[in-house]
Amino acid sequence: MDHIKRELDSNKETPTTSSDFQNGQLLQPVTTLMIKSETKEELWDNAENNESLKEELSIEKHEDYADNGEPLTLEQSFANMDASTKQYDMCVFFQQQYTTGTGRLGENLRQKSEALAKEKRYKCELCNKVFSQSGALTTHRRTHTGERPYSCDVCNRSFTQKVTLENHCRVHTGEKPYVCNICNNRFSKKTNLKYHYRIHSGLKPYQCDVCNKTFSLRDRLKEHYRIHTGEKPYVCDICNKGFSQCGNLATHKRTHTGEKPYNCDVCNMKFTESATLKTHYRIHTGERPYTCSICKKTFSKKGNLTNHHRVHTGEKPYCCDICNKRFSENANLKNHLRIHTEKAYSCYICNNRYADKSQLKTHYRCHTDVKPYMCVVCNKKFSESVNLKKHYRIHTGEKPYKCEVCNKRFTQSGHLETHKRTHTGEKPFTCSICNKKFAQKVTLKRHGRIHEETLTVTSETDNAHKQSYQVCKEPS
């Protein structure tokens, strides 16, 4: 441990040459870092089935020792560092050891990587790829033959490597034997722990040459490239839908199989994705990690926060192709489209039809007079939750809808839309009798009464004339 600390201290005190840094940015060594890390990653991948080679390449193989004479792992060495310098020292340590090859750890890794690279003498006769170990070649051949000799006793899924089966079995057992000594996060695979340590070190050795975004894992960079290329190499064999990531295909397949492997241990609800389960847990914990920067309202889902922001901005990105009506949420657009295509839900009392099941459910309350939503301030009741939310703004004074022309604020989006017409002069409501136009529907209804009264007066006058005519015709 003292050796690492001394080496770090010497690195801090020794001035770096201009060829190494410029304005605090590492120059050429970054390229070296990417090459060396990639070489080591390839060797590690080839060594998955060979413990002796893993031993050679292991990051734990350095020259610090505990009091009992046992070698310390890199994680243990880092955990023993002074807390105030951990983050900085870890970053410097990784950069110096991997980037420049300084220190015994970097030198050992460099020498062993070069030696092993020269020893790649096992060649695949099908694709000419070469390997340094015969076991690695045997495993590789299975990618051509499709052989999967290792089978899971629980779900019968088969694998090409024994170590992959062992890792898979932990999905069923929940075992996570690899623990981060810094944050205590647990992992089912040793490689995942190794990659996780890069979060603490800040090491991102893989850079996209299109947009310069950097990644801690080579696989993440490969997946990222597909954003630029549009490549979707993973295709569902049932519906032929393509995906850029293997994990997304695996998740998609569950829509066909109905499999829901992620189970809530509180309410036993099942989910197809681990991310959905994680979000679901917030129902039980009450966690709402996403906060609106404008009104400080909190949300349990990032998507809900995104939709909420549109309340403040007035943005409505979803447009109906038929009537050009716009919506802030995609779900609302889908419900709206049924107005044009179908009204599948019918009221058995009055035969009114609705495009959405929830609309029918709400409609039934007009027959039953059920008002399940009550204001806790004034005890007024409402048949719809949305009306209760609007009502609450009377008590809170909240006016979330703002006119971008005159900055006047409103409690309801509909009131804002009506107000905007005072600026635009738009009058979308037309009288079918005299063609007079109005900005508000309520004004059109009020205007319609003029015609109703006129028709009534005309009708009464006509009846009087008829009666008078009949009286005149009667003989005296």
CSV table of C-alpha atoms in Angstrom, one decimal:
chain,number,residue,atom,x,y,z
A,1,MET,CA,0.0,0.0,0.0
A,2,ASP,CA,2.9,2.4,0.9
A,3,HIS,CA,4.3,1.6,-2.6
A,4,ILE,CA,1.1,2.8,-4.3
A,5,LYS,CA,0.9,5.9,-2.1
A,6,ARG,CA,4.5,6.8,-2.7
A,7,GLU,CA,4.1,6.2,-6.5
A,8,LEU,CA,1.0,8.4,-6.5
A,9,ASP,CA,2.7,11.1,-4.5
A,10,SER,CA,5.7,11.1,-6.8
A,11,ASN,CA,3.3,11.4,-9.8
A,12,LYS,CA,1.7,14.4,-8.2
A,13,GLU,CA,5.0,16.2,-7.5
A,14,THR,CA,6.7,15.4,-10.7
A,15,PRO,CA,5.8,17.9,-13.5
A,16,THR,CA,4.3,16.4,-16.5
A,17,THR,CA,5.7,17.2,-19.9
A,18,SER,CA,3.8,19.3,-22.5
A,19,SER,CA,3.5,16.3,-24.7
A,20,ASP,CA,1.5,14.6,-22.0
A,21,PHE,CA,-0.9,17.3,-21.1
A,22,GLN,CA,-2.3,20.5,-22.5
A,23,ASN,CA,-4.7,22.8,-20.6
A,24,GLY,CA,-5.2,19.9,-18.1
A,25,GLN,CA,-6.2,17.5,-20.9
A,26,LEU,CA,-4.4,14.2,-21.5
A,27,LEU,CA,-3.2,14.0,-25.1
A,28,GLN,CA,-1.4,11.0,-26.8
A,29,PRO,CA,-1.6,8.7,-23.7
A,30,VAL,CA,-5.4,8.5,-24.2
A,31,THR,CA,-4.7,6.7,-27.5
A,32,THR,CA,-2.3,4.4,-25.8
A,33,LEU,CA,-4.8,3.8,-23.0
A,34,MET,CA,-7.5,2.8,-25.5
A,35,ILE,CA,-5.2,0.4,-27.3
A,36,LYS,CA,-3.8,-1.2,-24.1
A,37,SER,CA,-7.2,-1.5,-22.5
A,38,GLU,CA,-8.7,-3.1,-25.7
A,39,THR,CA,-5.8,-5.6,-25.9
A,40,LYS,CA,-6.3,-6.5,-22.3
A,41,GLU,CA,-10.1,-6.8,-22.7
A,42,GLU,CA,-9.7,-9.1,-25.7
A,43,LEU,CA,-7.3,-11.3,-23.8
A,44,TRP,CA,-9.7,-11.3,-20.8
A,45,ASP,CA,-12.5,-12.4,-23.2
A,46,ASN,CA,-10.4,-15.2,-24.6
A,47,ALA,CA,-9.5,-16.2,-21.0
A,48,GLU,CA,-13.1,-16.7,-19.8
A,49,ASN,CA,-12.7,-20.4,-19.7
A,50,ASN,CA,-9.1,-20.5,-18.5
A,51,GLU,CA,-8.4,-19.7,-14.9
A,52,SER,CA,-4.6,-19.7,-15.3
A,53,LEU,CA,-4.7,-17.1,-18.0
A,54,LYS,CA,-7.1,-15.0,-15.9
A,55,GLU,CA,-4.6,-15.2,-13.1
A,56,GLU,CA,-2.0,-13.8,-15.4
A,57,LEU,CA,-4.2,-10.9,-16.6
A,58,SER,CA,-6.0,-10.2,-13.3
A,59,ILE,CA,-5.9,-6.7,-12.1
A,60,GLU,CA,-5.5,-8.0,-8.6
A,61,LYS,CA,-1.9,-9.3,-9.5
A,62,HIS,CA,0.2,-6.4,-8.2
A,63,GLU,CA,2.8,-6.0,-5.5
A,64,ASP,CA,1.0,-4.7,-2.4
A,65,TYR,CA,0.8,-7.1,0.6
A,66,ALA,CA,-1.3,-7.2,3.8
A,67,ASP,CA,0.2,-7.7,7.2
A,68,ASN,CA,-0.3,-11.5,6.9
A,69,GLY,CA,1.8,-11.6,3.8
A,70,GLU,CA,-1.2,-12.1,1.4
A,71,PRO,CA,-1.3,-9.9,-1.7
A,72,LEU,CA,-3.8,-7.1,-1.5
A,73,THR,CA,-6.3,-6.7,-4.4
A,74,LEU,CA,-6.6,-3.4,-6.2
A,75,GLU,CA,-10.0,-2.9,-4.5
A,76,GLN,CA,-8.5,-3.5,-1.1
A,77,SER,CA,-5.6,-1.1,-1.7
A,78,PHE,CA,-8.1,1.6,-2.9
A,79,ALA,CA,-10.4,1.0,0.1
A,80,ASN,CA,-7.4,1.5,2.5
A,81,MET,CA,-6.5,4.9,1.0
A,82,ASP,CA,-7.2,8.1,2.8
A,83,ALA,CA,-10.9,9.0,2.2
A,84,SER,CA,-10.2,12.6,1.2
A,85,THR,CA,-8.0,11.6,-1.7
A,86,LYS,CA,-9.7,8.4,-2.8
A,87,GLN,CA,-11.5,9.8,-5.9
A,88,TYR,CA,-8.5,11.8,-7.1
A,89,ASP,CA,-5.9,9.1,-6.4
A,90,MET,CA,-8.0,6.4,-8.1
A,91,CYS,CA,-8.3,8.5,-11.2
A,92,VAL,CA,-4.6,9.3,-11.3
A,93,PHE,CA,-3.7,5.7,-10.4
A,94,PHE,CA,-5.7,4.3,-13.4
A,95,GLN,CA,-4.4,6.9,-15.8
A,96,GLN,CA,-0.8,6.4,-14.8
A,97,GLN,CA,-0.8,2.7,-14.6
A,98,TYR,CA,-2.8,2.0,-17.7
A,99,THR,CA,-2.0,5.0,-19.9
A,100,THR,CA,1.7,5.5,-19.5
A,101,GLY,CA,2.7,2.0,-18.2
A,102,THR,CA,4.5,3.5,-15.3
A,103,GLY,CA,4.9,1.5,-12.1
A,104,ARG,CA,5.3,-2.2,-11.6
A,105,LEU,CA,1.6,-3.0,-12.2
A,106,GLY,CA,1.6,-1.1,-15.6
A,107,GLU,CA,4.9,-2.6,-16.6
A,108,ASN,CA,3.8,-6.2,-15.7
A,109,LEU,CA,0.6,-5.9,-17.6
A,110,ARG,CA,2.3,-4.4,-20.6
A,111,GLN,CA,5.0,-7.2,-20.7
A,112,LYS,CA,2.5,-10.0,-20.2
A,113,SER,CA,0.1,-8.6,-22.8
A,114,GLU,CA,2.9,-8.4,-25.4
A,115,ALA,CA,4.1,-11.9,-24.6
A,116,LEU,CA,0.7,-13.4,-24.7
A,117,ALA,CA,-0.1,-11.6,-28.0
A,118,LYS,CA,2.9,-13.2,-29.6
A,119,GLU,CA,1.8,-16.7,-28.4
A,120,LYS,CA,-1.5,-16.7,-30.4
A,121,ARG,CA,-0.7,-20.0,-32.1
A,122,TYR,CA,-4.2,-21.7,-32.2
A,123,LYS,CA,-6.0,-20.7,-35.4
A,124,CYS,CA,-9.7,-21.3,-36.3
A,125,GLU,CA,-9.8,-23.0,-39.7
A,126,LEU,CA,-13.2,-21.4,-40.5
A,127,CYS,CA,-12.6,-17.7,-39.9
A,128,ASN,CA,-8.8,-17.6,-39.4
A,129,LYS,CA,-9.1,-16.0,-35.9
A,130,VAL,CA,-6.1,-16.9,-33.7
A,131,PHE,CA,-6.0,-17.7,-30.0
A,132,SER,CA,-3.3,-18.1,-27.4
A,133,GLN,CA,-5.1,-21.0,-25.6
A,134,SER,CA,-6.5,-24.2,-27.1
A,135,GLY,CA,-9.5,-24.0,-24.8
A,136,ALA,CA,-10.3,-20.5,-26.1
A,137,LEU,CA,-10.3,-21.9,-29.7
A,138,THR,CA,-12.5,-24.9,-28.7
A,139,THR,CA,-15.0,-22.4,-27.2
A,140,HIS,CA,-14.8,-20.2,-30.2
A,141,ARG,CA,-15.6,-23.0,-32.6
A,142,ARG,CA,-19.0,-23.4,-31.0
A,143,THR,CA,-20.0,-20.0,-32.5
A,144,HIS,CA,-19.7,-21.8,-35.9
A,145,THR,CA,-21.2,-25.2,-34.9
A,146,GLY,CA,-24.0,-23.8,-32.7
A,147,GLU,CA,-23.0,-26.4,-30.0
A,148,ARG,CA,-24.2,-25.5,-26.5
A,149,PRO,CA,-23.0,-28.3,-24.2
A,150,TYR,CA,-23.9,-26.6,-20.9
A,151,SER,CA,-27.6,-26.7,-19.9
A,152,CYS,CA,-29.4,-25.0,-17.0
A,153,ASP,CA,-31.3,-27.5,-14.9
A,154,VAL,CA,-34.0,-24.9,-14.0
A,155,CYS,CA,-35.0,-23.5,-17.4
A,156,ASN,CA,-33.2,-25.7,-19.8
A,157,ARG,CA,-31.4,-22.8,-21.4
A,158,SER,CA,-28.1,-23.9,-22.9
A,159,PHE,CA,-24.7,-22.1,-23.2
A,160,THR,CA,-21.4,-22.5,-25.0
A,161,GLN,CA,-19.3,-22.0,-21.9
A,162,LYS,CA,-19.4,-23.4,-18.4
A,163,VAL,CA,-18.7,-20.0,-16.8
A,164,THR,CA,-21.6,-18.5,-18.7
A,165,LEU,CA,-23.9,-21.2,-17.3
A,166,GLU,CA,-22.6,-20.5,-13.8
A,167,ASN,CA,-23.3,-16.8,-14.2
A,168,HIS,CA,-26.8,-17.6,-15.6
A,169,CYS,CA,-27.7,-19.8,-12.7
A,170,ARG,CA,-27.4,-16.8,-10.4
A,171,VAL,CA,-30.4,-15.3,-12.2
A,172,HIS,CA,-32.5,-18.1,-10.5
A,173,THR,CA,-30.6,-18.1,-7.1
A,174,GLY,CA,-30.2,-14.3,-6.9
A,175,GLU,CA,-26.6,-14.8,-5.8
A,176,LYS,CA,-24.3,-11.8,-6.1
A,177,PRO,CA,-21.0,-12.9,-4.7
A,178,TYR,CA,-18.8,-10.0,-6.0
A,179,VAL,CA,-18.9,-6.9,-3.8
A,180,CYS,CA,-17.6,-3.4,-4.5
A,181,ASN,CA,-15.4,-2.4,-1.6
A,182,ILE,CA,-16.1,1.2,-2.2
A,183,CYS,CA,-19.9,1.4,-2.4
A,184,ASN,CA,-21.0,-2.2,-1.4
A,185,ASN,CA,-22.9,-2.7,-4.7
A,186,ARG,CA,-23.1,-6.4,-5.4
A,187,PHE,CA,-22.7,-8.2,-8.8
A,188,SER,CA,-23.3,-11.7,-10.1
A,189,LYS,CA,-20.3,-11.6,-12.5
A,190,LYS,CA,-16.7,-10.7,-11.7
A,191,THR,CA,-16.4,-8.9,-15.0
A,192,ASN,CA,-19.4,-6.7,-14.1
A,193,LEU,CA,-17.6,-5.7,-10.9
A,194,LYS,CA,-14.4,-5.0,-12.8
A,195,TYR,CA,-16.4,-2.7,-15.2
A,196,HIS,CA,-18.2,-1.1,-12.2
A,197,TYR,CA,-14.9,0.1,-10.7
A,198,ARG,CA,-14.6,2.4,-13.7
A,199,ILE,CA,-17.5,4.4,-12.3
A,200,HIS,CA,-15.4,5.3,-9.3
A,201,SER,CA,-12.2,5.9,-11.3
A,202,GLY,CA,-14.0,8.0,-14.0
A,203,LEU,CA,-12.1,5.9,-16.6
A,204,LYS,CA,-13.8,6.0,-20.0
A,205,PRO,CA,-11.2,4.8,-22.5
A,206,TYR,CA,-13.4,4.2,-25.5
A,207,GLN,CA,-14.3,7.2,-27.6
A,208,CYS,CA,-16.8,7.5,-30.5
A,209,ASP,CA,-14.9,9.0,-33.5
A,210,VAL,CA,-18.2,10.5,-34.8
A,211,CYS,CA,-19.5,12.5,-31.9
A,212,ASN,CA,-16.5,12.1,-29.4
A,213,LYS,CA,-18.7,10.6,-26.7
A,214,THR,CA,-16.7,8.4,-24.3
A,215,PHE,CA,-17.6,5.1,-22.7
A,216,SER,CA,-16.2,2.9,-19.9
A,217,LEU,CA,-17.0,-0.3,-21.8
A,218,ARG,CA,-16.1,-1.3,-25.4
A,219,ASP,CA,-19.4,-3.0,-25.8
A,220,ARG,CA,-21.2,0.3,-25.0
A,221,LEU,CA,-19.2,2.0,-27.7
A,222,LYS,CA,-20.2,-0.7,-30.2
A,223,GLU,CA,-23.9,-0.3,-29.3
A,224,HIS,CA,-23.6,3.5,-29.5
A,225,TYR,CA,-22.1,3.4,-33.0
A,226,ARG,CA,-25.4,1.9,-34.2
A,227,ILE,CA,-27.1,5.2,-33.4
A,228,HIS,CA,-25.0,6.7,-36.2
A,229,THR,CA,-25.2,3.7,-38.6
A,230,GLY,CA,-28.8,2.7,-38.0
A,231,GLU,CA,-27.7,-0.9,-37.7
A,232,LYS,CA,-30.1,-3.3,-36.0
A,233,PRO,CA,-28.4,-6.7,-36.1
A,234,TYR,CA,-30.7,-8.4,-33.6
A,235,VAL,CA,-33.9,-9.6,-35.3
A,236,CYS,CA,-36.9,-11.2,-33.6
A,237,ASP,CA,-37.5,-14.6,-35.3
A,238,ILE,CA,-41.3,-14.2,-34.7
A,239,CYS,CA,-42.2,-10.8,-36.0
A,240,ASN,CA,-38.9,-9.7,-37.7
A,241,LYS,CA,-38.6,-6.5,-35.7
A,242,GLY,CA,-35.0,-5.4,-35.5
A,243,PHE,CA,-33.1,-4.1,-32.5
A,244,SER,CA,-29.7,-2.4,-31.9
A,245,GLN,CA,-29.0,-4.2,-28.6
A,246,CYS,CA,-29.2,-7.8,-27.7
A,247,GLY,CA,-30.9,-7.0,-24.4
A,248,ASN,CA,-33.7,-5.1,-26.1
A,249,LEU,CA,-34.4,-8.1,-28.3
A,250,ALA,CA,-34.5,-10.4,-25.2
A,251,THR,CA,-37.0,-8.0,-23.5
A,252,HIS,CA,-39.1,-7.8,-26.7
A,253,LYS,CA,-39.4,-11.6,-27.0
A,254,ARG,CA,-41.2,-11.6,-23.7
A,255,THR,CA,-44.1,-9.8,-25.4
A,256,HIS,CA,-44.6,-13.0,-27.4
A,257,THR,CA,-43.9,-15.5,-24.7
A,258,GLY,CA,-45.6,-13.7,-21.8
A,259,GLU,CA,-42.6,-14.3,-19.6
A,260,LYS,CA,-42.3,-11.9,-16.6
A,261,PRO,CA,-39.1,-12.9,-14.7
A,262,TYR,CA,-38.9,-9.9,-12.4
A,263,ASN,CA,-41.0,-10.2,-9.3
A,264,CYS,CA,-41.9,-7.5,-6.7
A,265,ASP,CA,-41.2,-9.0,-3.3
A,266,VAL,CA,-43.8,-6.6,-1.7
A,267,CYS,CA,-46.9,-7.3,-3.7
A,268,ASN,CA,-45.8,-10.2,-6.0
A,269,MET,CA,-46.5,-8.2,-9.2
A,270,LYS,CA,-44.4,-9.5,-12.1
A,271,PHE,CA,-42.7,-7.5,-14.9
A,272,THR,CA,-40.9,-8.2,-18.1
A,273,GLU,CA,-38.0,-5.7,-17.4
A,274,SER,CA,-35.9,-5.1,-14.4
A,275,ALA,CA,-36.1,-1.3,-15.1
A,276,THR,CA,-39.9,-1.5,-14.8
A,277,LEU,CA,-39.7,-3.4,-11.5
A,278,LYS,CA,-37.3,-0.7,-10.2
A,279,THR,CA,-39.8,2.0,-11.1
A,280,HIS,CA,-42.7,0.0,-9.6
A,281,TYR,CA,-40.9,-0.2,-6.2
A,282,ARG,CA,-41.3,3.6,-5.9
A,283,ILE,CA,-45.1,2.9,-5.4
A,284,HIS,CA,-44.2,1.2,-2.2
A,285,THR,CA,-41.3,3.4,-1.1
A,286,GLY,CA,-42.9,6.7,-2.2
A,287,GLU,CA,-39.6,7.7,-3.9
A,288,ARG,CA,-40.1,10.5,-6.4
A,289,PRO,CA,-36.6,11.3,-7.8
A,290,TYR,CA,-37.5,13.5,-10.7
A,291,THR,CA,-38.3,17.2,-9.8
A,292,CYS,CA,-39.7,19.9,-12.1
A,293,SER,CA,-37.2,22.8,-12.1
A,294,ILE,CA,-40.0,25.3,-12.5
A,295,CYS,CA,-42.6,24.4,-9.9
A,296,LYS,CA,-40.7,21.8,-7.9
A,297,LYS,CA,-43.3,19.1,-8.4
A,298,THR,CA,-41.8,15.6,-8.1
A,299,PHE,CA,-42.4,12.4,-10.1
A,300,SER,CA,-41.6,8.8,-9.8
A,301,LYS,CA,-41.0,8.4,-13.6
A,302,LYS,CA,-38.8,10.4,-15.9
A,303,GLY,CA,-41.4,10.2,-18.6
A,304,ASN,CA,-44.0,11.8,-16.3
A,305,LEU,CA,-41.7,14.7,-15.7
A,306,THR,CA,-41.1,15.2,-19.4
A,307,ASN,CA,-44.9,15.2,-20.0
A,308,HIS,CA,-45.4,17.6,-17.1
A,309,HIS,CA,-42.8,20.1,-18.5
A,310,ARG,CA,-45.2,20.6,-21.4
A,311,VAL,CA,-47.7,22.1,-19.0
A,312,HIS,CA,-45.3,25.0,-18.6
A,313,THR,CA,-44.0,25.3,-22.1
A,314,GLY,CA,-47.4,24.6,-23.9
A,315,GLU,CA,-45.6,22.2,-26.2
A,316,LYS,CA,-47.8,19.7,-28.0
A,317,PRO,CA,-45.6,17.5,-30.1
A,318,TYR,CA,-48.2,14.9,-31.0
A,319,CYS,CA,-50.5,15.8,-33.9
A,320,CYS,CA,-53.6,14.1,-35.3
A,321,ASP,CA,-53.2,13.5,-39.1
A,322,ILE,CA,-56.9,13.9,-39.7
A,323,CYS,CA,-58.0,17.0,-37.9
A,324,ASN,CA,-54.6,18.5,-36.9
A,325,LYS,CA,-55.5,18.6,-33.2
A,326,ARG,CA,-52.4,18.5,-31.1
A,327,PHE,CA,-51.6,16.8,-27.8
A,328,SER,CA,-48.9,16.9,-25.2
A,329,GLU,CA,-48.9,13.1,-24.7
A,330,ASN,CA,-48.9,10.2,-27.2
A,331,ALA,CA,-51.5,8.3,-25.1
A,332,ASN,CA,-53.9,11.2,-25.5
A,333,LEU,CA,-53.4,11.2,-29.3
A,334,LYS,CA,-54.1,7.5,-29.4
A,335,ASN,CA,-57.3,7.9,-27.5
A,336,HIS,CA,-58.3,10.8,-29.8
A,337,LEU,CA,-57.8,8.9,-33.0
A,338,ARG,CA,-60.6,6.5,-32.0
A,339,ILE,CA,-63.0,9.5,-32.5
A,340,HIS,CA,-62.2,9.3,-36.2
A,341,THR,CA,-62.0,5.5,-36.5
A,342,GLU,CA,-64.2,3.9,-33.9
A,343,LYS,CA,-66.4,4.2,-30.8
A,344,ALA,CA,-66.4,0.7,-29.5
A,345,TYR,CA,-67.8,1.4,-26.0
A,346,SER,CA,-71.5,1.8,-25.7
A,347,CYS,CA,-73.6,2.9,-22.7
A,348,TYR,CA,-76.4,0.3,-22.1
A,349,ILE,CA,-78.7,3.0,-20.6
A,350,CYS,CA,-78.7,5.8,-23.2
A,351,ASN,CA,-76.7,4.1,-26.0
A,352,ASN,CA,-74.1,6.9,-26.1
A,353,ARG,CA,-70.9,5.6,-27.6
A,354,TYR,CA,-67.3,6.3,-26.6
A,355,ALA,CA,-63.9,5.7,-28.1
A,356,ASP,CA,-62.2,5.0,-24.7
A,357,LYS,CA,-63.3,2.7,-21.9
A,358,SER,CA,-62.4,5.2,-19.2
A,359,GLN,CA,-64.7,7.7,-20.9
A,360,LEU,CA,-67.6,5.3,-20.7
A,361,LYS,CA,-66.8,4.6,-17.1
A,362,THR,CA,-66.9,8.3,-16.3
A,363,HIS,CA,-70.1,8.7,-18.4
A,364,TYR,CA,-71.9,6.1,-16.2
A,365,ARG,CA,-71.6,8.5,-13.3
A,366,CYS,CA,-74.1,10.9,-14.9
A,367,HIS,CA,-76.7,8.2,-14.6
A,368,THR,CA,-75.8,7.1,-11.0
A,369,ASP,CA,-74.7,10.6,-9.7
A,370,VAL,CA,-71.6,9.0,-8.3
A,371,LYS,CA,-69.0,11.5,-7.4
A,372,PRO,CA,-66.0,9.7,-5.9
A,373,TYR,CA,-63.5,12.5,-5.9
A,374,MET,CA,-63.9,15.0,-3.0
A,375,CYS,CA,-62.0,18.2,-2.3
A,376,VAL,CA,-60.4,17.9,1.2
A,377,VAL,CA,-60.6,21.7,1.6
A,378,CYS,CA,-64.3,22.4,0.9
A,379,ASN,CA,-65.7,18.9,0.5
A,380,LYS,CA,-67.1,19.6,-2.9
A,381,LYS,CA,-67.4,16.3,-5.0
A,382,PHE,CA,-66.6,15.6,-8.6
A,383,SER,CA,-67.3,12.7,-10.9
A,384,GLU,CA,-63.8,12.9,-12.6
A,385,SER,CA,-60.4,13.2,-11.0
A,386,VAL,CA,-59.3,15.8,-13.6
A,387,ASN,CA,-62.1,18.1,-12.5
A,388,LEU,CA,-61.0,17.8,-8.9
A,389,LYS,CA,-57.4,18.7,-9.9
A,390,LYS,CA,-58.7,21.8,-11.7
A,391,HIS,CA,-60.8,22.7,-8.7
A,392,TYR,CA,-57.9,22.5,-6.3
A,393,ARG,CA,-56.3,25.4,-8.2
A,394,ILE,CA,-59.0,27.7,-6.8
A,395,HIS,CA,-57.7,27.0,-3.3
A,396,THR,CA,-54.0,27.1,-4.2
A,397,GLY,CA,-54.1,29.9,-6.7
A,398,GLU,CA,-51.9,27.9,-9.1
A,399,LYS,CA,-52.1,29.1,-12.7
A,400,PRO,CA,-49.7,26.8,-14.6
A,401,TYR,CA,-50.8,27.9,-18.1
A,402,LYS,CA,-49.1,31.0,-19.4
A,403,CYS,CA,-49.7,33.1,-22.5
A,404,GLU,CA,-46.4,33.7,-24.3
A,405,VAL,CA,-47.7,36.9,-25.8
A,406,CYS,CA,-49.0,38.9,-22.7
A,407,ASN,CA,-47.8,36.6,-19.9
A,408,LYS,CA,-51.4,36.3,-18.5
A,409,ARG,CA,-51.8,33.0,-16.6
A,410,PHE,CA,-54.7,30.6,-16.4
A,411,THR,CA,-55.8,27.6,-14.3
A,412,GLN,CA,-56.9,25.5,-17.3
A,413,SER,CA,-55.3,24.8,-20.6
A,414,GLY,CA,-58.7,25.3,-22.4
A,415,HIS,CA,-58.9,28.8,-20.9
A,416,LEU,CA,-55.5,29.6,-22.3
A,417,GLU,CA,-56.5,28.3,-25.8
A,418,THR,CA,-59.6,30.6,-25.8
A,419,HIS,CA,-57.5,33.5,-24.6
A,420,LYS,CA,-55.0,33.1,-27.4
A,421,ARG,CA,-57.7,33.9,-29.9
A,422,THR,CA,-57.9,37.4,-28.6
A,423,HIS,CA,-54.4,37.8,-30.0
A,424,THR,CA,-54.8,35.8,-33.2
A,425,GLY,CA,-58.4,36.9,-34.1
A,426,GLU,CA,-59.3,33.3,-34.7
A,427,LYS,CA,-63.1,32.5,-34.6
A,428,PRO,CA,-63.6,28.8,-35.1
A,429,PHE,CA,-67.3,28.5,-34.1
A,430,THR,CA,-69.8,29.4,-36.9
A,431,CYS,CA,-73.5,29.8,-36.7
A,432,SER,CA,-75.2,27.5,-39.1
A,433,ILE,CA,-78.1,29.9,-39.7
A,434,CYS,CA,-76.5,33.3,-40.3
A,435,ASN,CA,-72.8,32.2,-40.6
A,436,LYS,CA,-71.7,34.6,-37.9
A,437,LYS,CA,-68.4,33.5,-36.3
A,438,PHE,CA,-67.4,33.4,-32.7
A,439,ALA,CA,-64.2,32.8,-30.7
A,440,GLN,CA,-65.9,30.7,-28.0
A,441,LYS,CA,-68.4,27.9,-28.2
A,442,VAL,CA,-70.4,29.2,-25.3
A,443,THR,CA,-70.8,32.5,-27.1
A,444,LEU,CA,-72.2,30.7,-30.2
A,445,LYS,CA,-74.7,28.8,-28.0
A,446,ARG,CA,-75.8,32.2,-26.5
A,447,HIS,CA,-76.1,33.6,-30.0
A,448,GLY,CA,-78.2,30.6,-31.1
A,449,ARG,CA,-81.0,31.6,-28.7
A,450,ILE,CA,-81.6,34.7,-30.8
A,451,HIS,CA,-82.7,32.5,-33.7
A,452,GLU,CA,-84.7,30.2,-31.4
A,453,GLU,CA,-86.6,33.2,-30.0
A,454,THR,CA,-87.1,34.6,-33.5
A,455,LEU,CA,-88.4,31.2,-34.7
A,456,THR,CA,-90.7,31.0,-31.7
A,457,VAL,CA,-92.2,34.5,-32.3
A,458,THR,CA,-92.6,33.8,-36.0
A,459,SER,CA,-94.3,30.5,-35.2
A,460,GLU,CA,-96.7,32.2,-32.8
A,461,THR,CA,-97.5,35.0,-35.3
A,462,ASP,CA,-98.2,32.4,-38.0
A,463,ASN,CA,-100.5,30.5,-35.7
A,464,ALA,CA,-102.4,33.7,-34.8
A,465,HIS,CA,-102.8,34.5,-38.5
A,466,LYS,CA,-104.1,31.0,-39.2
A,467,GLN,CA,-106.7,31.3,-36.3
A,468,SER,CA,-107.8,34.7,-37.6
A,469,TYR,CA,-108.2,33.4,-41.1
A,470,GLN,CA,-110.2,30.5,-39.9
A,471,VAL,CA,-112.5,32.9,-37.9
A,472,CYS,CA,-113.0,35.1,-40.9
A,473,LYS,CA,-114.0,32.1,-43.0
A,474,GLU,CA,-116.7,30.9,-40.6
A,475,PRO,CA,-120.2,31.9,-41.7
A,476,SER,CA,-122.0,34.2,-39.4
